[in-house]
Backbone as JSON Lines, residues from 0, in Angstrom:
{"i":0,"aa":"M","n":[22.88,33.58,-10.64],"ca":[22.94,32.86,-9.33],"c":[23.63,33.56,-8.29]}
{"i":1,"aa":"L","n":[22.21,33.36,-7.01],"ca":[23.54,33.43,-5.97],"c":[24.16,32.96,-5.51]}
{"i":2,"aa":"E","n":[25.87,32.6,-4.35],"ca":[26.47,32.19,-3.75],"c":[25.37,31.37,-3.06]}
{"i":3,"aa":"C","n":[24.85,31.28,-2.59],"ca":[24.08,30.38,-1.97],"c":[23.12,29.15,-2.81]}
{"i":4,"aa":"D","n":[22.56,29.57,-3.51],"ca":[22.28,29.26,-4.57],"c":[22.77,28.44,-5.38]}
{"i":5,"aa":"R","n":[24.32,29.49,-5.26],"ca":[24.54,27.33,-5.91],"c":[25.16,26.25,-5.28]}
{"i":6,"aa":"E","n":[25.83,27.31,-4.51],"ca":[26.3,25.83,-3.06],"c":[24.95,25.3,-2.88]}
{"i":7,"aa":"L","n":[23.79,25.67,-2.4],"ca":[22.83,24.56,-2.94],"c":[22.98,23.32,-3.45]}
{"i":8,"aa":"F","n":[22.88,24.5,-4.55],"ca":[22.27,23.95,-5.97],"c":[23.21,21.97,-6.36]}
{"i":9,"aa":"D","n":[24.72,22.65,-5.66],"ca":[25.9,21.72,-6.3],"c":[25.73,20.8,-4.67]}
{"i":10,"aa":"E","n":[25.53,20.45,-3.62],"ca":[25.5,20.29,-2.53],"c":[24.29,19.47,-3.3]}
{"i":11,"aa":"Y","n":[23.42,19.68,-3.72],"ca":[21.74,18.2,-3.46],"c":[22.11,17.61,-5.5]}
{"i":12,"aa":"K","n":[23.41,18.01,-6.09],"ca":[23.68,16.85,-7.17],"c":[24.29,16.11,-7.07]}
{"i":13,"aa":"R","n":[25.48,16.36,-5.31],"ca":[25.69,15.34,-4.87],"c":[24.93,14.13,-3.91]}
{"i":14,"aa":"L","n":[23.8,14.91,-2.78],"ca":[23.26,14.25,-2.64],"c":[21.66,13.45,-3.7]}
{"i":15,"aa":"E","n":[21.44,13.86,-4.42],"ca":[21.03,13.39,-6.04],"c":[21.8,12.05,-6.47]}
{"i":16,"aa":"A","n":[23.35,12.05,-6.59],"ca":[24.52,10.94,-7.65],"c":[23.8,9.68,-6.26]}
{"i":17,"aa":"L","n":[24.92,9.98,-5.05],"ca":[24.41,10.12,-3.93],"c":[23.32,8.3,-4.19]}
{"i":18,"aa":"C","n":[22.05,9.18,-3.93],"ca":[19.77,7.91,-3.6],"c":[20.22,6.82,-5.17]}
{"i":19,"aa":"R","n":[20.88,8.63,-6.64],"ca":[20.41,7.81,-7.38],"c":[21.6,6.13,-7.94]}
{"i":20,"aa":"D","n":[22.11,6.36,-7.11],"ca":[23.31,4.6,-6.9],"c":[22.82,3.91,-6.64]}
{"i":21,"aa":"M","n":[22.14,4.03,-4.36],"ca":[21.53,4.09,-3.88],"c":[20.47,2.71,-4.54]}
{"i":22,"aa":"F","n":[19.31,3.81,-5.49],"ca":[17.79,2.72,-5.67],"c":[18.12,2.71,-7.8]}
{"i":23,"aa":"S","n":[19.19,2.8,-8.05],"ca":[19.08,2.75,-9.61],"c":[18.68,3.51,-9.95]}
{"i":24,"aa":"C","n":[18.5,4.39,-10.04],"ca":[17.26,4.89,-10.46],"c":[17.45,6.37,-10.86]}
{"i":25,"aa":"Q","n":[16.31,7.1,-11.99],"ca":[17.09,8.65,-12.66],"c":[17.43,9.57,-11.59]}
{"i":26,"aa":"H","n":[15.7,9.23,-10.88],"ca":[16.16,11.52,-9.3],"c":[15.54,10.37,-8.21]}
{"i":27,"aa":"G","n":[17.42,10.07,-7.72],"ca":[17.67,9.9,-6.96],"c":[16.91,10.54,-5.47]}
{"i":28,"aa":"V","n":[16.59,11.94,-5.28],"ca":[16.11,12.64,-4.65],"c":[15.3,12.15,-3.88]}
{"i":29,"aa":"S","n":[14.3,12.22,-5.59],"ca":[13.19,11.7,-5.65],"c":[11.82,10.19,-5.0]}
{"i":30,"aa":"E","n":[13.34,9.26,-5.2],"ca":[12.64,7.96,-5.45],"c":[13.14,8.58,-4.03]}
{"i":31,"aa":"Y","n":[14.17,7.96,-3.09],"ca":[14.61,8.26,-1.35],"c":[13.06,8.94,-0.76]}
{"i":32,"aa":"I","n":[12.67,9.88,-1.45],"ca":[11.07,10.63,-0.89],"c":[9.88,9.59,-1.23]}
{"i":33,"aa":"S","n":[10.19,9.02,-1.91],"ca":[9.42,7.73,-2.38],"c":[9.36,6.83,-1.27]}
{"i":34,"aa":"Q","n":[10.74,6.49,-0.67],"ca":[10.88,5.03,0.09],"c":[9.47,5.77,0.85]}
{"i":35,"aa":"M","n":[10.6,6.92,1.75],"ca":[10.13,6.8,2.99],"c":[8.51,7.32,2.2]}
{"i":36,"aa":"E","n":[7.58,7.62,1.93],"ca":[6.43,7.97,1.52],"c":[6.26,6.2,1.67]}
{"i":37,"aa":"Q","n":[6.17,5.23,1.93],"ca":[5.43,4.34,1.36],"c":[6.43,3.3,2.14]}
{"i":38,"aa":"I","n":[6.82,4.25,4.24],"ca":[7.68,2.9,5.52],"c":[5.36,3.24,6.28]}
{"i":39,"aa":"P","n":[5.18,2.11,6.45],"ca":[4.67,2.35,6.79],"c":[4.57,2.87,8.78]}
{"i":40,"aa":"S","n":[3.2,3.43,9.12],"ca":[3.55,4.67,9.36],"c":[3.81,3.28,11.33]}
{"i":41,"aa":"Y","n":[3.68,2.28,11.57],"ca":[4.25,2.1,13.17],"c":[5.43,2.08,12.57]}
{"i":42,"aa":"I","n":[6.19,1.54,12.17],"ca":[7.72,2.19,12.03],"c":[7.88,4.19,12.13]}
{"i":43,"aa":"K","n":[7.07,4.38,11.19],"ca":[7.45,5.83,10.66],"c":[7.57,6.63,12.43]}
{"i":44,"aa":"N","n":[6.12,6.18,13.24],"ca":[6.0,6.69,14.74],"c":[7.4,6.03,15.42]}
{"i":45,"aa":"Q","n":[8.39,4.71,15.38],"ca":[9.15,4.82,16.11],"c":[9.97,5.26,15.57]}
{"i":46,"aa":"I","n":[10.53,6.07,14.48],"ca":[11.6,7.07,14.75],"c":[11.74,8.95,14.76]}
{"i":47,"aa":"P","n":[11.69,8.91,16.47],"ca":[11.23,10.6,16.71],"c":[11.23,11.58,15.17]}
{"i":48,"aa":"S","n":[12.89,11.75,13.61],"ca":[13.07,13.24,13.29],"c":[11.86,12.7,12.07]}
{"i":49,"aa":"W","n":[11.5,11.64,12.16],"ca":[11.46,10.59,10.94],"c":[10.56,12.18,9.81]}
{"i":50,"aa":"D","n":[8.88,12.47,10.69],"ca":[8.63,14.17,10.23],"c":[9.47,15.3,9.61]}
{"i":51,"aa":"K","n":[10.33,15.83,10.69],"ca":[11.07,16.56,10.17],"c":[12.22,16.68,9.14]}
{"i":52,"aa":"D","n":[13.03,14.67,8.97],"ca":[13.45,14.61,7.92],"c":[13.1,14.47,6.63]}
{"i":53,"aa":"Y","n":[11.38,14.05,6.64],"ca":[10.87,14.2,5.64],"c":[10.68,15.64,5.2]}
{"i":54,"aa":"R","n":[9.92,16.59,5.65],"ca":[9.73,18.23,5.27],"c":[10.99,18.32,4.96]}
{"i":55,"aa":"T","n":[12.22,18.45,5.38],"ca":[13.11,18.98,5.75],"c":[13.91,18.89,3.82]}
{"i":56,"aa":"L","n":[13.77,16.64,4.07],"ca":[14.48,16.39,2.48],"c":[13.08,17.56,1.34]}
{"i":57,"aa":"K","n":[11.36,17.52,1.37],"ca":[10.81,17.1,0.41],"c":[11.73,19.05,-0.02]}
{"i":58,"aa":"H","n":[11.7,20.04,1.16],"ca":[11.67,21.35,1.56],"c":[12.55,21.63,0.19]}
{"i":59,"aa":"L","n":[13.77,20.95,0.35],"ca":[15.43,21.07,-0.46],"c":[15.15,20.46,-1.72]}
{"i":60,"aa":"R","n":[14.59,20.0,-1.91],"ca":[13.75,19.6,-2.96],"c":[12.85,20.86,-4.21]}
{"i":61,"aa":"W","n":[12.08,21.09,-3.96],"ca":[11.57,22.67,-4.01],"c":[13.18,23.26,-4.0]}
{"i":62,"aa":"L","n":[13.77,23.77,-2.95],"ca":[14.45,24.73,-3.23],"c":[14.86,24.2,-4.73]}
{"i":63,"aa":"R","n":[15.72,23.42,-4.42],"ca":[16.68,22.79,-5.96],"c":[16.63,22.5,-6.85]}
{"i":64,"aa":"N","n":[14.43,22.6,-7.39],"ca":[13.84,23.2,-8.13],"c":[13.18,24.98,-8.51]}
{"i":65,"aa":"R","n":[13.2,24.95,-7.79],"ca":[13.25,26.29,-8.17],"c":[14.3,27.66,-8.2]}
{"i":66,"aa":"I","n":[16.07,26.64,-8.4],"ca":[17.24,27.24,-8.64],"c":[17.47,27.31,-10.4]}
{"i":67,"aa":"A","n":[16.79,25.84,-10.01],"ca":[17.18,25.09,-11.25],"c":[15.92,25.55,-12.91]}
{"i":68,"aa":"H","n":[14.91,26.41,-12.14],"ca":[13.62,26.54,-13.34],"c":[13.06,28.1,-13.07]}
{"i":69,"aa":"E","n":[13.72,28.75,-12.19],"ca":[13.71,30.09,-12.18],"c":[14.19,31.34,-11.36]}
{"i":70,"aa":"T","n":[14.15,32.39,-12.29],"ca":[15.08,33.09,-12.42],"c":[14.65,33.52,-11.08]}
{"i":71,"aa":"T","n":[13.7,34.82,-10.24],"ca":[13.74,34.73,-9.79],"c":[14.43,34.41,-8.02]}
{"i":72,"aa":"E","n":[14.13,34.56,-6.6],"ca":[15.19,34.35,-5.63],"c":[14.72,33.72,-4.68]}
{"i":73,"aa":"T","n":[15.42,32.66,-4.41],"ca":[15.14,31.75,-4.57],"c":[14.18,31.34,-2.8]}
{"i":74,"aa":"G","n":[14.57,32.49,-1.96],"ca":[14.32,32.43,-0.64],"c":[15.72,31.32,0.08]}
{"i":75,"aa":"C","n":[16.87,30.3,-0.36],"ca":[17.67,29.55,-0.04],"c":[18.8,30.19,1.04]}
{"i":76,"aa":"S","n":[18.84,29.55,2.08],"ca":[19.56,29.97,2.91],"c":[20.78,29.24,3.47]}
{"i":77,"aa":"F","n":[22.07,29.04,4.3],"ca":[22.85,28.74,4.0],"c":[22.37,27.55,4.89]}
{"i":78,"aa":"N","n":[21.65,27.93,6.05],"ca":[21.24,26.73,7.25],"c":[20.85,25.48,6.0]}
{"i":79,"aa":"D","n":[20.03,25.89,5.02],"ca":[18.94,25.42,4.29],"c":[20.32,24.16,3.46]}
{"i":80,"aa":"I","n":[21.83,25.21,3.34],"ca":[22.7,23.76,2.43],"c":[23.19,23.49,3.45]}
{"i":81,"aa":"E","n":[23.66,23.8,5.31],"ca":[23.22,22.33,6.03],"c":[22.99,21.79,6.28]}
{"i":82,"aa":"Q","n":[21.36,22.04,5.86],"ca":[20.69,20.69,6.49],"c":[21.2,19.14,4.67]}
{"i":83,"aa":"L","n":[21.36,20.06,3.87],"ca":[21.73,18.87,2.97],"c":[22.82,18.36,3.16]}
{"i":84,"aa":"K","n":[24.02,19.03,3.53],"ca":[25.29,18.09,3.64],"c":[25.14,17.41,4.59]}
{"i":85,"aa":"N","n":[24.6,17.52,5.49],"ca":[24.2,17.26,6.64],"c":[24.0,15.62,6.86]}
{"i":86,"aa":"F","n":[22.47,15.46,5.87],"ca":[21.56,14.61,5.51],"c":[22.43,13.59,4.12]}
{"i":87,"aa":"Y","n":[23.05,14.14,3.28],"ca":[24.57,13.45,3.3],"c":[24.93,12.47,3.77]}
{"i":88,"aa":"S","n":[25.74,13.65,5.25],"ca":[26.16,12.22,6.13],"c":[26.17,10.96,6.65]}
{"i":89,"aa":"R","n":[24.32,11.52,7.04],"ca":[23.63,11.04,7.76],"c":[23.79,9.59,6.82]}
{"i":90,"aa":"I","n":[23.35,9.62,5.51],"ca":[23.33,8.66,4.65],"c":[24.14,7.95,4.56]}
{"i":91,"aa":"L","n":[25.26,7.93,4.35],"ca":[26.69,7.97,3.93],"c":[27.33,7.24,5.41]}
{"i":92,"aa":"N","n":[26.18,7.22,6.31],"ca":[27.06,6.87,8.03],"c":[26.29,5.46,8.43]}
{"i":93,"aa":"R","n":[25.01,6.08,7.88],"ca":[23.84,4.57,8.36],"c":[23.31,5.65,9.71]}
{"i":94,"aa":"Q","n":[22.82,6.68,8.83],"ca":[21.81,6.96,10.46],"c":[19.99,7.98,9.41]}
{"i":95,"aa":"D","n":[20.44,7.64,8.52],"ca":[18.57,8.67,7.42],"c":[17.28,8.04,8.24]}
{"i":96,"aa":"P","n":[16.78,8.03,7.52],"ca":[15.19,7.91,7.95],"c":[15.22,6.27,7.73]}
{"i":97,"aa":"L","n":[15.63,6.32,6.52],"ca":[16.05,4.51,5.33],"c":[16.12,3.93,5.57]}
{"i":98,"aa":"A","n":[17.69,4.65,7.16],"ca":[18.44,2.91,7.57],"c":[17.82,2.44,9.07]}
{"i":99,"aa":"A","n":[16.69,4.05,9.23],"ca":[16.93,3.82,10.63],"c":[14.78,3.07,10.85]}
{"i":100,"aa":"A","n":[14.44,2.62,9.42],"ca":[13.56,1.91,9.66],"c":[13.44,0.33,9.05]}
{"i":101,"aa":"R","n":[14.71,0.33,8.71],"ca":[15.48,-0.71,8.48],"c":[15.53,-1.33,9.82]}
{"i":102,"aa":"K","n":[16.31,-1.08,10.97],"ca":[17.13,-0.79,11.67],"c":[15.0,-1.34,12.88]}
{"i":103,"aa":"V","n":[14.28,-0.53,12.7],"ca":[13.52,-0.44,13.32],"c":[12.83,-2.12,12.93]}
{"i":104,"aa":"K","n":[12.17,-2.39,11.31],"ca":[12.03,-3.32,10.86],"c":[12.54,-4.75,11.34]}
{"i":105,"aa":"Q","n":[13.43,-4.55,11.31],"ca":[14.52,-5.6,12.03],"c":[14.35,-6.38,13.44]}
{"i":106,"aa":"K","n":[13.9,-5.26,14.45],"ca":[14.56,-5.25,15.0],"c":[12.88,-5.99,15.34]}
{"i":107,"aa":"L","n":[11.31,-4.99,14.93],"ca":[10.19,-6.27,15.19],"c":[10.49,-7.06,14.87]}
{"i":108,"aa":"Q","n":[10.62,-7.94,13.91],"ca":[10.79,-9.43,12.97],"c":[12.09,-10.66,14.31]}
{"i":109,"aa":"S","n":[12.65,-9.56,14.33],"ca":[13.92,-9.98,16.2],"c":[13.19,-10.46,17.26]}
{"i":110,"aa":"F","n":[11.9,-9.76,17.16],"ca":[11.31,-10.22,18.5],"c":[10.04,-11.29,18.21]}
{"i":111,"aa":"S","n":[9.92,-10.78,16.56],"ca":[8.39,-11.38,16.36],"c":[9.04,-13.18,16.85]}
{"i":112,"aa":"R","n":[10.42,-13.22,16.63],"ca":[10.73,-15.0,15.88],"c":[11.22,-15.61,17.48]}
{"i":113,"aa":"Q","n":[12.03,-14.5,17.71],"ca":[11.82,-14.35,19.45],"c":[10.6,-14.79,19.5]}
{"i":114,"aa":"A","n":[9.36,-14.46,19.88],"ca":[8.77,-14.94,20.71],"c":[7.64,-16.0,19.83]}
{"i":115,"aa":"S","n":[7.73,-16.22,19.01],"ca":[7.47,-17.79,18.34],"c":[7.89,-18.32,19.0]}
{"i":116,"aa":"I","n":[9.91,-18.66,19.36],"ca":[10.89,-19.29,19.49],"c":[10.19,-19.96,20.91]}
{"i":117,"aa":"T","n":[9.17,-18.26,21.52],"ca":[8.97,-18.81,22.98],"c":[8.48,-19.16,23.28]}
{"i":118,"aa":"V","n":[7.29,-19.59,21.79],"ca":[5.91,-20.02,22.54],"c":[5.76,-21.18,22.2]}
{"i":119,"aa":"S","n":[7.17,-21.74,21.15],"ca":[7.13,-22.79,19.95],"c":[8.06,-23.66,21.9]}
{"i":120,"aa":"K","n":[8.6,-22.95,22.45],"ca":[8.82,-24.58,24.18],"c":[8.36,-24.6,24.72]}
{"i":121,"aa":"N","n":[7.44,-23.43,24.58],"ca":[6.35,-23.59,26.13],"c":[5.76,-24.99,25.6]}
{"i":122,"aa":"A","n":[4.94,-24.43,23.93],"ca":[3.93,-25.71,23.84],"c":[4.02,-27.18,23.76]}
{"i":123,"aa":"L","n":[3.82,-28.38,25.0],"ca":[4.23,-29.29,24.79],"c":[4.7,-30.5,23.37]}
{"i":124,"aa":"P","n":[5.41,-31.35,23.15],"ca":[4.51,-31.88,21.49],"c":[4.23,-32.74,22.17]}
{"i":125,"aa":"S","n":[3.06,-33.08,21.06],"ca":[2.71,-33.84,20.91],"c":[2.15,-35.11,21.07]}
{"i":126,"aa":"S","n":[3.62,-35.73,21.14],"ca":[3.53,-37.36,22.19],"c":[3.39,-37.19,23.16]}
{"i":127,"aa":"N","n":[3.74,-36.1,24.17],"ca":[3.52,-35.67,25.44],"c":[3.1,-35.14,26.38]}
{"i":128,"aa":"R","n":[1.79,-35.11,26.24],"ca":[0.59,-34.49,26.11],"c":[-0.45,-35.54,26.8]}
{"i":129,"aa":"T","n":[-1.16,-35.01,27.95],"ca":[-1.76,-36.12,28.59],"c":[-3.1,-36.16,27.79]}
{"i":130,"aa":"T","n":[-3.65,-37.13,28.13],"ca":[-4.37,-37.06,27.4],"c":[-5.87,-37.9,28.59]}
{"i":131,"aa":"Q","n":[-7.47,-36.03,27.49],"ca":[-7.95,-36.72,28.78],"c":[-8.88,-37.45,29.45]}
{"i":132,"aa":"K","n":[-8.92,-37.73,30.71],"ca":[-9.6,-39.48,30.55],"c":[-10.46,-39.65,29.83]}
{"i":133,"aa":"P","n":[-11.75,-40.02,30.03],"ca":[-12.47,-40.57,29.35],"c":[-13.77,-40.7,30.35]}
{"i":134,"aa":"M","n":[-15.03,-39.82,30.55],"ca":[-15.99,-39.81,31.46],"c":[-16.36,-40.63,32.35]}
{"i":135,"aa":"Y","n":[-16.61,-41.71,31.74],"ca":[-16.6,-42.7,32.29],"c":[-16.02,-43.31,32.24]}
{"i":136,"aa":"S","n":[-15.35,-44.27,33.89],"ca":[-14.23,-45.64,33.08],"c":[-14.27,-46.91,32.6]}
{"i":137,"aa":"P","n":[-13.61,-47.32,31.86],"ca":[-14.99,-48.89,31.64],"c":[-14.93,-49.92,32.53]}
{"i":138,"aa":"P","n":[-14.85,-49.21,33.76],"ca":[-16.1,-50.27,35.08],"c":[-17.14,-49.42,35.12]}
{"i":139,"aa":"Y","n":[-17.2,-48.9,34.91],"ca":[-18.51,-47.87,35.45],"c":[-18.87,-47.63,33.74]}
{"i":140,"aa":"K","n":[-18.19,-47.91,32.05],"ca":[-19.57,-48.1,31.43],"c":[-20.15,-49.47,31.13]}
{"i":141,"aa":"W","n":[-19.38,-50.46,31.9],"ca":[-19.99,-51.46,31.14],"c":[-21.52,-51.74,32.7]}
{"i":142,"aa":"F","n":[-21.57,-51.23,34.4],"ca":[-22.19,-50.55,34.37],"c":[-23.7,-50.31,34.46]}
{"i":143,"aa":"V","n":[-22.99,-49.31,33.18],"ca":[-24.21,-48.45,32.56],"c":[-25.47,-48.85,31.62]}
{"i":144,"aa":"V","n":[-24.33,-50.12,30.68],"ca":[-24.43,-50.87,30.19],"c":[-25.46,-51.57,30.51]}
{"i":145,"aa":"F","n":[-25.17,-52.39,32.29],"ca":[-26.11,-53.15,32.51],"c":[-27.74,-52.67,33.29]}
{"i":146,"aa":"L","n":[-27.43,-50.98,33.59],"ca":[-29.0,-50.99,33.88],"c":[-29.06,-50.69,32.98]}
{"i":147,"aa":"F","n":[-29.05,-50.52,31.62],"ca":[-29.84,-50.21,30.25],"c":[-30.42,-51.39,30.13]}
{"i":148,"aa":"I","n":[-29.83,-52.56,30.09],"ca":[-30.19,-54.11,29.97],"c":[-30.87,-54.22,31.01]}
{"i":149,"aa":"I","n":[-30.96,-54.03,32.13],"ca":[-32.27,-54.25,33.5],"c":[-33.03,-53.11,32.39]}
{"i":150,"aa":"L","n":[-33.17,-52.73,32.61],"ca":[-33.97,-51.55,33.34],"c":[-34.99,-51.83,31.11]}
{"i":151,"aa":"I","n":[-34.85,-51.53,30.49],"ca":[-35.38,-53.06,29.4],"c":[-36.03,-53.88,29.2]}
{"i":152,"aa":"I","n":[-35.46,-54.79,30.17],"ca":[-36.45,-56.29,30.06],"c":[-36.92,-55.83,31.12]}
{"i":153,"aa":"L","n":[-36.8,-54.14,32.18],"ca":[-38.21,-54.59,33.08],"c":[-39.63,-53.82,32.19]}
{"i":154,"aa":"F","n":[-39.42,-53.34,31.76],"ca":[-40.3,-52.4,30.63],"c":[-40.65,-53.72,29.53]}
{"i":155,"aa":"I","n":[-39.77,-54.71,29.56],"ca":[-40.76,-55.64,29.07],"c":[-41.66,-56.64,29.21]}
{"i":156,"aa":"L","n":[-41.12,-56.63,30.79],"ca":[-41.55,-57.65,31.5],"c":[-43.44,-57.01,31.74]}
{"i":157,"aa":"C","n":[-42.91,-55.79,32.7],"ca":[-44.42,-54.93,32.26],"c":[-45.92,-54.81,31.32]}
{"i":158,"aa":"L","n":[-44.9,-54.56,30.11],"ca":[-45.94,-54.96,29.29],"c":[-46.29,-55.9,28.75]}
{"i":159,"aa":"V","n":[-45.43,-57.01,28.85],"ca":[-46.16,-58.1,28.38],"c":[-46.94,-57.92,29.89]}
{"i":160,"aa":"N","n":[-46.84,-58.45,31.54],"ca":[-47.52,-58.46,32.27],"c":[-48.72,-57.06,31.57]}
{"i":161,"aa":"S","n":[-48.83,-55.81,31.3],"ca":[-49.92,-54.91,31.74],"c":[-50.87,-55.81,29.83]}
{"i":162,"aa":"I","n":[-50.81,-56.95,28.45],"ca":[-50.84,-57.13,28.17],"c":[-51.17,-58.26,28.76]}
{"i":163,"aa":"N","n":[-51.02,-59.41,29.32],"ca":[-51.51,-60.71,29.9],"c":[-53.0,-60.07,31.15]}
{"i":164,"aa":"K","n":[-53.03,-58.88,31.69],"ca":[-54.17,-58.67,31.93],"c":[-55.37,-58.01,31.55]}
{"i":165,"aa":"T","n":[-55.42,-57.86,29.92],"ca":[-56.5,-56.93,29.8],"c":[-56.89,-58.63,29.27]}
């Protein structure tokens, strides 16, 4: 095993242990990747480094697996080790992709709550709502009823008059 491979393997074990503790599972880095895959697109799109972090983490896991299971040269570089250390540090400082996703989700929920509060403040309580005035106020109602009765009486009189003529 080359020096670079051994160092990457050791750093990966540190990250694996951290992720195992975070998720209480056996395969911590794989679980971290799985959690990343479950984040909705509208949240992922708000985190500029999301895709790069996802691809980097999958690449580092692939390198670790090659080191563990193959005897051929892995292609590991010191840049890979630095990326591993950087990712480990970002998790500790809550600047990793899942922490960023939680912040975005909280911000969206907060915005949603504020919007609903604003809407409810602007809505009038049911007791303060003005009732719509009826189309006909009471004096007009009686007038319409009176006219209707007059028309019925006239109709009856006309009918009686036509019957008497015959």
